[in-house]
mmCIF file of C-alpha atoms in Angstrom:
data_model
loop_
_atom_site.group_PDB
_atom_site.id
_atom_site.type_symbol
_atom_site.label_atom_id
_atom_site.label_comp_id
_atom_site.label_asym_id
_atom_site.label_seq_id
_atom_site.Cartn_x
_atom_site.Cartn_y
_atom_site.Cartn_z
ATOM 1 C CA GLN A 1 -16.492 111.622 77.770
ATOM 2 C CA SER A 2 -14.043 115.071 77.464
ATOM 3 C CA SER A 3 -12.532 117.974 79.722
ATOM 4 C CA CYS A 4 -11.906 120.775 77.824
ATOM 5 C CA THR A 5 -10.430 123.725 78.943
ATOM 6 C CA SER A 6 -9.890 127.866 77.744
ATOM 7 C CA PHE A 7 -7.245 129.571 76.969
ATOM 8 C CA SER A 8 -6.708 133.549 76.108
ATOM 9 C CA LYS A 9 -6.969 134.795 72.741
ATOM 10 C CA GLY A 10 -9.934 132.163 71.936
ATOM 11 C CA ILE A 11 -8.074 128.943 71.784
ATOM 12 C CA HIS A 12 -9.886 125.661 72.988
ATOM 13 C CA SER A 13 -7.935 122.557 73.952
ATOM 14 C CA CYS A 14 -9.853 119.372 74.365
ATOM 15 C CA MET A 15 -8.864 116.670 76.622
ATOM 16 C CA CYS A 16 -10.249 112.793 76.148
ATOM 17 C CA PHE A 17 -9.953 109.601 78.475
ATOM 18 C CA LEU A 18 -7.293 107.923 76.785
ATOM 19 C CA TRP A 19 -9.390 105.150 76.033
ATOM 20 C CA VAL A 20 -11.242 106.475 73.595
ATOM 21 C CA THR A 21 -7.784 108.390 72.069
ATOM 22 C CA VAL A 22 -6.393 105.040 71.485
ATOM 23 C CA GLN A 23 -9.056 102.970 71.132
ATOM 24 C CA GLY A 24 -9.416 101.013 67.146
ATOM 25 C CA GLN A 25 -5.639 102.657 66.016
ATOM 26 C CA ASN A 26 -2.983 100.693 64.096
ATOM 27 C CA LEU A 27 0.283 102.867 63.622
ATOM 28 C CA VAL A 28 2.146 100.110 60.192
ATOM 29 C CA THR A 29 5.348 100.326 58.770
ATOM 30 C CA ASN A 30 7.777 98.016 56.806
ATOM 31 C CA ASN A 31 11.147 96.722 57.527
ATOM 32 C CA VAL A 32 13.378 97.735 54.521
ATOM 33 C CA SER A 33 16.101 96.149 52.332
ATOM 34 C CA VAL A 34 18.643 98.086 49.998
ATOM 35 C CA VAL A 35 21.479 98.200 47.611
ATOM 36 C CA GLU A 36 24.309 100.944 48.415
ATOM 37 C CA GLY A 37 22.870 103.624 46.081
ATOM 38 C CA GLU A 38 19.359 103.075 45.264
ATOM 39 C CA THR A 39 16.861 104.938 46.910
ATOM 40 C CA ALA A 40 15.209 103.335 50.749
ATOM 41 C CA ILE A 41 10.883 104.145 50.593
ATOM 42 C CA ILE A 42 9.619 104.503 53.940
ATOM 43 C CA SER A 43 6.310 104.127 55.208
ATOM 44 C CA CYS A 44 3.468 105.166 57.725
ATOM 45 C CA ARG A 45 0.153 104.147 57.965
ATOM 46 C CA VAL A 46 -2.495 105.107 60.572
ATOM 47 C CA LYS A 47 -5.921 102.956 60.821
ATOM 48 C CA ASN A 48 -8.715 104.414 62.127
ATOM 49 C CA ASN A 49 -6.711 108.100 62.553
ATOM 50 C CA ASP A 50 -8.696 110.805 64.719
ATOM 51 C CA ASP A 51 -6.942 113.338 62.965
ATOM 52 C CA SER A 52 -3.341 112.629 65.672
ATOM 53 C CA VAL A 53 -0.044 113.896 63.628
ATOM 54 C CA ILE A 54 2.193 111.649 62.176
ATOM 55 C CA GLN A 55 5.651 111.461 62.003
ATOM 56 C CA LEU A 56 9.410 109.965 61.293
ATOM 57 C CA LEU A 57 12.228 110.139 63.596
ATOM 58 C CA ASN A 58 15.596 109.169 61.570
ATOM 59 C CA PRO A 59 17.822 106.234 63.498
ATOM 60 C CA ASN A 60 19.471 109.142 66.064
ATOM 61 C CA ARG A 61 15.768 110.213 66.831
ATOM 62 C CA GLN A 62 15.956 113.895 65.172
ATOM 63 C CA THR A 63 12.320 114.412 63.108
ATOM 64 C CA ILE A 64 13.078 113.686 59.424
ATOM 65 C CA TYR A 65 9.002 114.624 59.197
ATOM 66 C CA PHE A 66 6.161 116.356 61.386
ATOM 67 C CA ARG A 67 3.089 115.776 58.724
ATOM 68 C CA ASP A 68 4.143 116.500 54.829
ATOM 69 C CA VAL A 69 6.590 119.509 56.722
ATOM 70 C CA ARG A 70 10.718 118.366 56.682
ATOM 71 C CA PRO A 71 13.076 120.386 59.751
ATOM 72 C CA LEU A 72 15.521 117.913 58.993
ATOM 73 C CA LYS A 73 18.024 119.384 56.332
ATOM 74 C CA ASP A 74 19.076 116.442 54.485
ATOM 75 C CA SER A 75 17.276 116.713 50.882
ATOM 76 C CA ARG A 76 17.642 113.388 49.880
ATOM 77 C CA PHE A 77 14.606 112.606 52.343
ATOM 78 C CA GLN A 78 11.488 113.850 49.832
ATOM 79 C CA LEU A 79 8.041 113.165 50.534
ATOM 80 C CA VAL A 80 6.069 110.783 47.966
ATOM 81 C CA ASN A 81 2.217 110.815 49.527
ATOM 82 C CA PHE A 82 1.210 112.442 52.905
ATOM 83 C CA SER A 83 -2.435 112.358 54.082
ATOM 84 C CA ASP A 84 -4.455 111.681 57.705
ATOM 85 C CA ASN A 85 -3.719 107.793 57.457
ATOM 86 C CA GLU A 86 -0.147 107.891 55.593
ATOM 87 C CA LEU A 87 3.063 109.340 55.766
ATOM 88 C CA LEU A 88 5.218 107.840 52.867
ATOM 89 C CA VAL A 89 8.964 109.091 52.377
ATOM 90 C CA SER A 90 12.090 108.023 49.953
ATOM 91 C CA LEU A 91 15.410 108.459 50.736
ATOM 92 C CA SER A 92 17.361 108.874 47.707
ATOM 93 C CA ASN A 93 21.725 107.744 47.432
ATOM 94 C CA VAL A 94 21.299 105.757 50.762
ATOM 95 C CA SER A 95 24.547 104.980 52.118
ATOM 96 C CA LEU A 96 25.801 102.988 54.803
ATOM 97 C CA SER A 97 25.738 105.366 57.452
ATOM 98 C CA ASP A 98 21.652 105.908 56.328
ATOM 99 C CA GLU A 99 21.252 101.825 58.435
ATOM 100 C CA GLY A 100 19.503 102.003 61.698
ATOM 101 C CA ARG A 101 15.934 101.939 63.352
ATOM 102 C CA TYR A 102 13.702 104.366 61.821
ATOM 103 C CA VAL A 103 10.862 105.373 64.127
ATOM 104 C CA CYS A 104 7.260 106.109 63.314
ATOM 105 C CA GLN A 105 5.667 108.177 65.760
ATOM 106 C CA LEU A 106 1.347 108.996 65.993
ATOM 107 C CA TYR A 107 0.380 112.002 68.031
ATOM 108 C CA THR A 108 -1.233 110.724 70.807
ATOM 109 C CA ASP A 109 -1.113 110.172 74.421
ATOM 110 C CA PRO A 110 0.623 109.375 75.360
ATOM 111 C CA PRO A 111 2.306 108.346 71.748
ATOM 112 C CA GLN A 112 2.404 105.582 69.993
ATOM 113 C CA GLU A 113 5.575 103.707 67.739
ATOM 114 C CA ALA A 114 6.553 101.307 65.559
ATOM 115 C CA TYR A 115 9.703 100.089 64.303
ATOM 116 C CA ALA A 116 10.632 100.519 60.869
ATOM 117 C CA ASP A 117 14.706 98.378 60.241
ATOM 118 C CA ILE A 118 17.025 99.876 57.315
ATOM 119 C CA THR A 119 19.256 97.560 56.130
ATOM 120 C CA VAL A 120 21.902 98.135 53.073
ATOM 121 C CA LEU A 121 23.045 95.286 51.325
ATOM 122 C CA VAL A 122 26.743 96.302 49.573
ATOM 123 C CA PRO A 123 27.244 93.852 46.840
ATOM 124 C CA PRO A 124 30.676 92.628 46.205
ATOM 125 C CA GLY A 125 33.129 93.041 43.973
ATOM 126 C CA ASN A 126 34.217 91.586 41.131
ATOM 127 C CA PRO A 127 34.890 88.116 41.386
ATOM 128 C CA ILE A 128 38.421 86.759 40.691
ATOM 129 C CA LEU A 129 38.715 83.303 39.435
ATOM 130 C CA GLU A 130 42.802 82.575 39.678
ATOM 131 C CA SER A 131 44.130 78.814 39.031
ATOM 132 C CA ARG A 132 47.130 77.553 41.442
ATOM 133 C CA GLU A 133 48.934 75.956 37.683
ATOM 134 C CA GLU A 134 47.232 77.412 33.794
ATOM 135 C CA ILE A 135 48.093 73.825 32.155
ATOM 136 C CA VAL A 136 47.212 70.499 33.768
ATOM 137 C CA SER A 137 48.247 67.422 32.426
ATOM 138 C CA GLU A 138 45.453 64.347 33.092
ATOM 139 C CA GLY A 139 45.116 62.549 36.115
ATOM 140 C CA ASN A 140 46.948 65.642 38.634
ATOM 141 C CA GLU A 141 44.218 67.801 40.999
ATOM 142 C CA THR A 142 44.133 71.070 40.711
ATOM 143 C CA GLU A 143 43.051 74.051 42.647
ATOM 144 C CA ILE A 144 41.515 77.760 41.897
ATOM 145 C CA THR A 145 39.952 80.178 44.069
ATOM 146 C CA CYS A 146 37.030 82.475 43.507
ATOM 147 C CA THR A 147 37.349 85.632 45.718
ATOM 148 C CA ALA A 148 34.093 87.549 46.710
ATOM 149 C CA MET A 149 35.516 91.545 48.396
ATOM 150 C CA GLY A 150 33.646 94.237 50.346
ATOM 151 C CA SER A 151 29.679 92.641 50.069
ATOM 152 C CA LYS A 152 27.527 92.784 53.353
ATOM 153 C CA PRO A 153 26.210 90.625 53.296
ATOM 154 C CA ALA A 154 28.947 88.121 53.137
ATOM 155 C CA SER A 155 28.827 86.544 49.731
ATOM 156 C CA THR A 156 28.019 82.469 49.019
ATOM 157 C CA ILE A 157 30.365 81.426 46.045
ATOM 158 C CA LYS A 158 28.969 78.013 44.498
ATOM 159 C CA TRP A 159 31.035 75.497 41.862
ATOM 160 C CA MET A 160 29.894 74.109 38.375
ATOM 161 C CA LYS A 161 32.402 71.900 36.044
ATOM 162 C CA GLY A 162 30.308 72.286 32.707
ATOM 163 C CA ASP A 163 26.135 71.387 34.039
ATOM 164 C CA GLN A 164 28.180 69.562 37.554
ATOM 165 C CA PRO A 165 28.360 71.164 40.661
ATOM 166 C CA LEU A 166 31.089 70.981 42.726
ATOM 167 C CA GLN A 167 31.764 71.832 46.947
ATOM 168 C CA GLY A 168 34.261 74.182 47.777
ATOM 169 C CA GLU A 169 36.183 75.083 50.469
ATOM 170 C CA ALA A 170 35.477 78.552 52.043
ATOM 171 C CA THR A 171 36.815 81.218 54.348
ATOM 172 C CA VAL A 172 35.060 84.546 55.090
ATOM 173 C CA GLU A 173 37.218 87.352 56.457
ATOM 174 C CA GLU A 174 35.626 90.439 58.026
ATOM 175 C CA LEU A 175 36.003 93.874 57.920
ATOM 176 C CA TYR A 176 35.222 97.025 58.036
ATOM 177 C CA ASP A 177 31.139 98.439 58.875
ATOM 178 C CA ARG A 178 30.382 94.986 58.388
ATOM 179 C CA MET A 179 31.755 94.151 55.810
ATOM 180 C CA PHE A 180 33.280 90.791 54.133
ATOM 181 C CA THR A 181 35.757 89.086 51.813
ATOM 182 C CA VAL A 182 34.967 85.833 51.750
ATOM 183 C CA THR A 183 37.545 83.216 49.551
ATOM 184 C CA SER A 184 35.967 79.579 47.860
ATOM 185 C CA ARG A 185 39.354 76.910 46.761
ATOM 186 C CA LEU A 186 37.914 74.610 44.421
ATOM 187 C CA ARG A 187 40.274 71.177 44.209
ATOM 188 C CA LEU A 188 39.491 68.896 41.453
ATOM 189 C CA THR A 189 41.741 65.922 39.803
ATOM 190 C CA VAL A 190 40.986 65.735 35.955
ATOM 191 C CA SER A 191 41.215 63.919 32.773
ATOM 192 C CA LYS A 192 41.398 64.090 29.065
ATOM 193 C CA GLU A 193 37.598 64.628 28.559
ATOM 194 C CA ASP A 194 37.928 67.908 30.944
ATOM 195 C CA ASP A 195 39.780 70.162 28.732
ATOM 196 C CA GLY A 196 37.784 72.765 27.112
ATOM 197 C CA VAL A 197 35.036 72.356 30.035
ATOM 198 C CA ALA A 198 34.644 75.836 31.710
ATOM 199 C CA VAL A 199 34.987 76.028 35.848
ATOM 200 C CA ILE A 200 32.281 78.011 36.508
ATOM 201 C CA CYS A 201 32.016 80.755 39.958
ATOM 202 C CA ILE A 202 28.880 81.730 40.735
ATOM 203 C CA ILE A 203 28.723 84.315 43.759
ATOM 204 C CA ASP A 204 25.449 83.961 46.191
ATOM 205 C CA HIS A 205 24.309 87.279 47.289
ATOM 206 C CA PRO A 206 21.289 89.365 47.583
ATOM 207 C CA ALA A 207 21.845 92.493 46.185
ATOM 208 C CA VAL A 208 23.266 90.798 43.227
ATOM 209 C CA LYS A 209 21.559 88.431 40.397
ATOM 210 C CA ASP A 210 23.897 86.287 37.956
ATOM 211 C CA PHE A 211 26.948 87.458 39.183
ATOM 212 C CA GLN A 212 29.932 84.790 38.094
ATOM 213 C CA ALA A 213 33.231 83.581 36.472
ATOM 214 C CA GLN A 214 34.606 81.360 34.821
ATOM 215 C CA LYS A 215 37.256 79.654 33.262
ATOM 216 C CA TYR A 216 38.547 76.745 30.995
ATOM 217 C CA LEU A 217 40.429 73.625 32.120
ATOM 218 C CA GLU A 218 43.318 73.234 29.831
ATOM 219 C CA VAL A 219 44.790 69.601 29.874
ATOM 220 C CA GLN A 220 47.203 67.236 28.270
ATOM 221 C CA TYR A 221 46.946 63.677 27.531
ATOM 222 C CA LYS A 222 49.036 60.813 26.534
ATOM 223 C CA PRO A 223 48.321 60.284 22.499
ATOM 224 C CA GLU A 224 45.010 58.136 21.383
ATOM 225 C CA VAL A 225 46.272 55.803 18.957
ATOM 226 C CA GLN A 226 44.849 53.700 15.756
ATOM 227 C CA ILE A 227 45.860 51.343 13.290
ATOM 228 C CA VAL A 228 44.017 51.870 10.282
ATOM 229 C CA VAL A 229 44.241 49.643 7.567
ATOM 230 C CA GLU A 230 44.684 51.241 3.832
ATOM 231 C CA PHE A 231 45.169 48.354 1.831
ATOM 232 C CA PRO A 232 43.931 46.039 0.882
ATOM 233 C CA GLU A 233 40.522 46.044 1.847
ATOM 234 C CA GLY A 234 40.014 42.328 1.819
ATOM 235 C CA LEU A 235 42.452 39.537 3.034
ATOM 236 C CA THR A 236 46.038 39.710 3.248
ATOM 237 C CA ARG A 237 47.331 37.330 0.384
ATOM 238 C CA GLU A 238 50.956 35.799 -0.508
ATOM 239 C CA GLY A 239 52.117 38.168 -3.329
ATOM 240 C CA GLU A 240 50.109 40.882 -2.748
ATOM 241 C CA ASN A 241 51.433 44.244 -0.625
ATOM 242 C CA LEU A 242 49.973 46.309 2.895
ATOM 243 C CA GLU A 243 49.424 49.738 3.982
ATOM 244 C CA LEU A 244 48.702 50.430 7.687
ATOM 245 C CA THR A 245 48.636 53.921 8.951
ATOM 246 C CA CYS A 246 49.354 55.635 12.010
ATOM 247 C CA ARG A 247 46.620 57.347 13.009
ATOM 248 C CA ALA A 248 47.569 59.364 16.891
ATOM 249 C CA LYS A 249 46.117 62.455 18.783
ATOM 250 C CA GLY A 250 47.086 63.667 21.662
ATOM 251 C CA LYS A 251 48.056 66.591 23.666
ATOM 252 C CA PRO A 252 50.587 68.127 22.813
ATOM 253 C CA GLN A 253 50.394 66.644 19.087
ATOM 254 C CA PRO A 254 52.917 63.507 19.247
ATOM 255 C CA HIS A 255 55.827 64.161 18.238
ATOM 256 C CA GLN A 256 57.052 60.569 17.405
ATOM 257 C CA ILE A 257 55.788 57.923 15.820
ATOM 258 C CA ASN A 258 57.388 54.849 15.923
ATOM 259 C CA TRP A 259 56.640 50.818 14.334
ATOM 260 C CA LEU A 260 58.201 47.886 16.048
ATOM 261 C CA LYS A 261 56.826 44.071 15.654
ATOM 262 C CA VAL A 262 56.356 42.602 18.512
ATOM 263 C CA ASP A 263 58.840 39.775 19.337
ATOM 264 C CA ASP A 264 60.358 39.661 15.918
ATOM 265 C CA ASP A 265 62.207 41.208 13.688
ATOM 266 C CA PHE A 266 61.052 43.594 10.908
ATOM 267 C CA PRO A 267 60.308 42.618 7.650
ATOM 268 C CA SER A 268 63.786 43.983 5.964
ATOM 269 C CA HIS A 269 62.308 45.728 2.460
ATOM 270 C CA ALA A 270 59.151 47.032 4.935
ATOM 271 C CA VAL A 271 58.921 51.155 4.509
ATOM 272 C CA ILE A 272 57.871 53.072 7.365
ATOM 273 C CA THR A 273 57.297 56.755 5.704
ATOM 274 C CA GLY A 274 56.204 59.333 8.948
ATOM 275 C CA SER A 275 53.069 57.270 10.582
ATOM 276 C CA ASP A 276 52.828 54.654 7.346
ATOM 277 C CA LEU A 277 53.916 51.202 7.339
ATOM 278 C CA PHE A 278 54.728 49.534 3.958
ATOM 279 C CA ILE A 279 55.428 46.023 3.109
ATOM 280 C CA GLU A 280 55.395 44.578 -0.377
ATOM 281 C CA ASN A 281 54.856 40.727 -1.460
ATOM 282 C CA LEU A 282 53.687 39.368 1.033
ATOM 283 C CA ASN A 283 54.430 36.179 2.775
ATOM 284 C CA LYS A 284 53.842 34.014 5.533
ATOM 285 C CA SER A 285 56.972 34.296 6.803
ATOM 286 C CA PHE A 286 55.323 38.626 7.674
ATOM 287 C CA ASN A 287 52.850 36.511 9.889
ATOM 288 C CA GLY A 288 52.986 38.363 13.127
ATOM 289 C CA THR A 289 51.762 41.712 15.598
ATOM 290 C CA TYR A 290 53.023 45.301 14.459
ATOM 291 C CA ARG A 291 52.581 48.076 16.890
ATOM 292 C CA CYS A 292 52.375 51.741 16.063
ATOM 293 C CA VAL A 293 53.737 53.931 19.543
ATOM 294 C CA ALA A 294 53.142 56.717 20.033
ATOM 295 C CA SER A 295 54.256 59.567 22.496
ATOM 296 C CA ASN A 296 54.560 62.992 23.839
ATOM 297 C CA LEU A 297 54.990 64.768 26.973
ATOM 298 C CA VAL A 298 52.640 63.239 28.913
ATOM 299 C CA GLY A 299 53.370 59.351 28.227
ATOM 300 C CA GLU A 300 53.271 57.475 25.050
ATOM 301 C CA ALA A 301 50.590 55.010 24.327
ATOM 302 C CA TYR A 302 50.043 52.435 20.945
ATOM 303 C CA ASP A 303 47.860 49.726 18.971
ATOM 304 C CA ASP A 304 48.435 47.210 17.538
ATOM 305 C CA TYR A 305 47.471 44.869 14.012
ATOM 306 C CA ILE A 306 47.604 41.156 13.640
ATOM 307 C CA LEU A 307 48.914 40.052 10.265
ATOM 308 C CA TYR A 308 48.080 36.570 8.486
ATOM 309 C CA VAL A 309 48.790 36.650 5.520
ATOM 310 C CA TYR A 310 46.742 34.051 3.400
ATOM 311 C CA ASP A 311 47.398 31.996 -0.277
ATOM 312 C CA SER A 312 46.533 33.835 -3.314
ATOM 313 C CA ARG A 313 43.754 31.582 -4.346
ATOM 314 C CA ALA A 314 41.921 32.252 -1.116
ATOM 315 C CA ASP A 315 38.739 33.665 -2.285
ATOM 316 C CA GLY A 316 38.049 35.867 1.136
ATOM 317 C CA ALA A 317 37.396 35.180 4.926
ATOM 318 C CA PRO A 318 36.596 32.027 6.338
ATOM 319 C CA GLN A 319 33.239 31.532 5.842
ATOM 320 C CA LYS A 320 31.134 32.222 9.356
ATOM 321 C CA ILE A 321 27.583 29.282 9.655
ATOM 322 C CA ASP A 322 25.327 30.436 9.203
ATOM 323 C CA HIS A 323 22.865 28.715 11.786
ATOM 324 C CA ALA A 324 19.897 29.753 9.781
ATOM 325 C CA VAL A 325 20.301 28.184 6.996
ATOM 326 C CA ILE A 326 20.898 25.617 8.670
ATOM 327 C CA GLY A 327 18.030 25.883 10.959
ATOM 328 C CA GLY A 328 15.665 26.372 7.817
ATOM 329 C CA ILE A 329 17.300 22.799 5.851
ATOM 330 C CA VAL A 330 16.460 20.829 9.380
ATOM 331 C CA ALA A 331 13.333 22.056 9.357
ATOM 332 C CA VAL A 332 12.264 21.211 5.677
ATOM 333 C CA VAL A 333 13.448 17.679 5.912
ATOM 334 C CA VAL A 334 11.539 16.920 8.815
ATOM 335 C CA PHE A 335 8.535 17.848 8.014
ATOM 336 C CA ALA A 336 9.108 15.736 4.410
ATOM 337 C CA MET A 337 9.415 13.438 6.977
ATOM 338 C CA LEU A 338 6.460 13.289 8.404
ATOM 339 C CA CYS A 339 4.254 13.829 4.798
ATOM 340 C CA LEU A 340 6.079 10.963 3.818
ATOM 341 C CA LEU A 341 4.699 9.182 6.802
ATOM 342 C CA ILE A 342 1.557 10.463 6.904
ATOM 343 C CA VAL A 343 0.792 9.087 3.193
ATOM 344 C CA LEU A 344 2.424 5.740 3.777
ATOM 345 C CA GLY A 345 -0.095 6.172 6.965
ATOM 346 C CA ARG A 346 -2.928 6.902 4.962
ATOM 347 C CA TYR A 347 -1.572 3.962 2.542
ATOM 348 C CA PHE A 348 -1.919 0.641 4.990
ATOM 349 C CA ALA A 349 -4.726 1.593 6.654
ATOM 350 C CA ARG A 350 -7.078 1.482 3.364
ATOM 351 C CA HIS A 351 -4.887 -2.515 2.389
ATOM 352 C CA LYS A 352 -5.307 -3.967 5.848
ATOM 353 C CA GLY A 353 -7.102 -7.099 6.953
ATOM 354 C CA THR A 354 -7.541 -10.402 5.959
ATOM 355 C CA TYR A 355 -5.322 -11.839 2.725
ATOM 356 C CA PHE A 356 -8.003 -14.419 0.841
ATOM 357 C CA THR A 357 -8.162 -15.144 -2.328
ATOM 358 C CA HIS A 358 -11.101 -16.473 -5.048
ATOM 359 C CA GLU A 359 -10.012 -19.336 -5.356
ATOM 360 C CA ALA A 360 -9.577 -20.828 -1.365
ATOM 361 C CA LYS A 361 -13.442 -20.068 -1.243
ATOM 362 C CA GLY A 362 -15.429 -23.451 0.013
ATOM 363 C CA ALA A 363 -11.614 -25.476 1.443
ATOM 364 C CA ASP A 364 -12.097 -24.837 5.321
ATOM 365 C CA ASP A 365 -12.953 -27.865 5.633
ATOM 366 C CA ALA A 366 -9.611 -29.959 3.559
ATOM 367 C CA ALA A 367 -7.465 -32.001 6.053
ATOM 368 C CA ASP A 368 -4.550 -30.789 4.692
ATOM 369 C CA ALA A 369 -3.144 -27.771 1.910
ATOM 370 C CA ASP A 370 -2.908 -29.583 -1.238
ATOM 371 C CA THR A 371 -6.430 -30.872 -0.155
ATOM 372 C CA ALA A 372 -8.207 -27.598 0.150
ATOM 373 C CA ILE A 373 -6.571 -26.478 -3.653
ATOM 374 C CA ILE A 374 -7.485 -29.297 -5.494
ATOM 375 C CA ASN A 375 -10.976 -28.624 -3.551
ATOM 376 C CA ALA A 376 -11.596 -25.569 -3.821
ATOM 377 C CA GLU A 377 -13.720 -23.947 -5.984
ATOM 378 C CA GLY A 378 -12.018 -23.054 -9.500
ATOM 379 C CA GLY A 379 -9.964 -25.308 -8.719
ATOM 380 C CA HIS A 380 -7.412 -27.273 -11.561
ATOM 381 C CA ASN A 381 -6.926 -30.465 -11.953
ATOM 382 C CA ASN A 382 -4.282 -31.343 -13.968
ATOM 383 C CA SER A 383 -0.694 -31.627 -12.639
ATOM 384 C CA ASP A 384 0.109 -28.097 -14.251
ATOM 385 C CA ASP A 385 -2.618 -26.302 -12.027
ATOM 386 C CA LYS A 386 -1.189 -23.660 -10.441
ATOM 387 C CA LYS A 387 -0.737 -24.233 -6.243
ATOM 388 C CA GLU A 388 -1.030 -20.806 -4.452
ATOM 389 C CA TYR A 389 0.120 -20.787 -0.850
ATOM 390 C CA TYR A 390 0.337 -18.341 2.194
ATOM 391 C CA ILE A 391 3.101 -18.118 4.442
#
């Protein structure tokens, strides 16, 4: 239903009931997040439009676009698309002052509105990484700070040491126009394994990706010491020579290396050249523990070599018992004994039974052994006859 009113100059206006006009019309828009200096797209969309007019208003409710006409004198707003169902507008070079609620308005009676909130993101400046000291000794604690300045919203700072995540302590300072500066402090105790390892400060912010700074740890540590036998390769025998080398590595490099004999005097004719120890014409009085001590600014460390001088006729190091060989010999002996027992058993089994002689046939009824022999079949009558007894 509608009623039409005629005006002068042939202009007609038709009015419809509100439930007819509004029914089935939906005004839709979207919130927008945009990085400062970039371009935002504002969209006003209408479903089932009945030729109602679409317009876009700024946060101050000034008309930016009325249909496809721009009353506002701001050339940063440009028409991207206009139709009965859509009004699409771009805003270039966005600044903080552009942030706010924009209004999509559909000219019905009463007007319909939908709201698009524009949020302007401001990325932080380059992260600033500082450490309390440039060089740290092993076992000591150091502190590293990372600062992300002037961002909106506030940044989140994460830490990594190599591939290991670490936890820092963050403080947030609010500036103007909802801008923030974030500082995170990381405290850690270092070891010699941390020397040369990267500590990474990672800035997490919706306006930037992979934003980070890193610092390589420089850790000083006391020497690592190892004594190497240069000669001889085998046993140390009487009359031979001994040559040892002390290898020491540290940061900084060891500035002093000393040789000594533990709990005893050093051999008088031993020769020390730098990190090398040379002893000629060994004898058993030289037996003992020889120690190499290396030191640097961090501390000192040592390694020991135990000297035992063998007789000159010694062929080699004491032989270790080969349990596998002994086990093999025992197995062979046991097997041989089992074989012998089997053979003897078979032999006795074949020869077991009552023992009879040919001469004893028919002597079962004799009164005694002599009579049995005389009467036995095949016996001999003369005094030289042999007699056989079974005991």
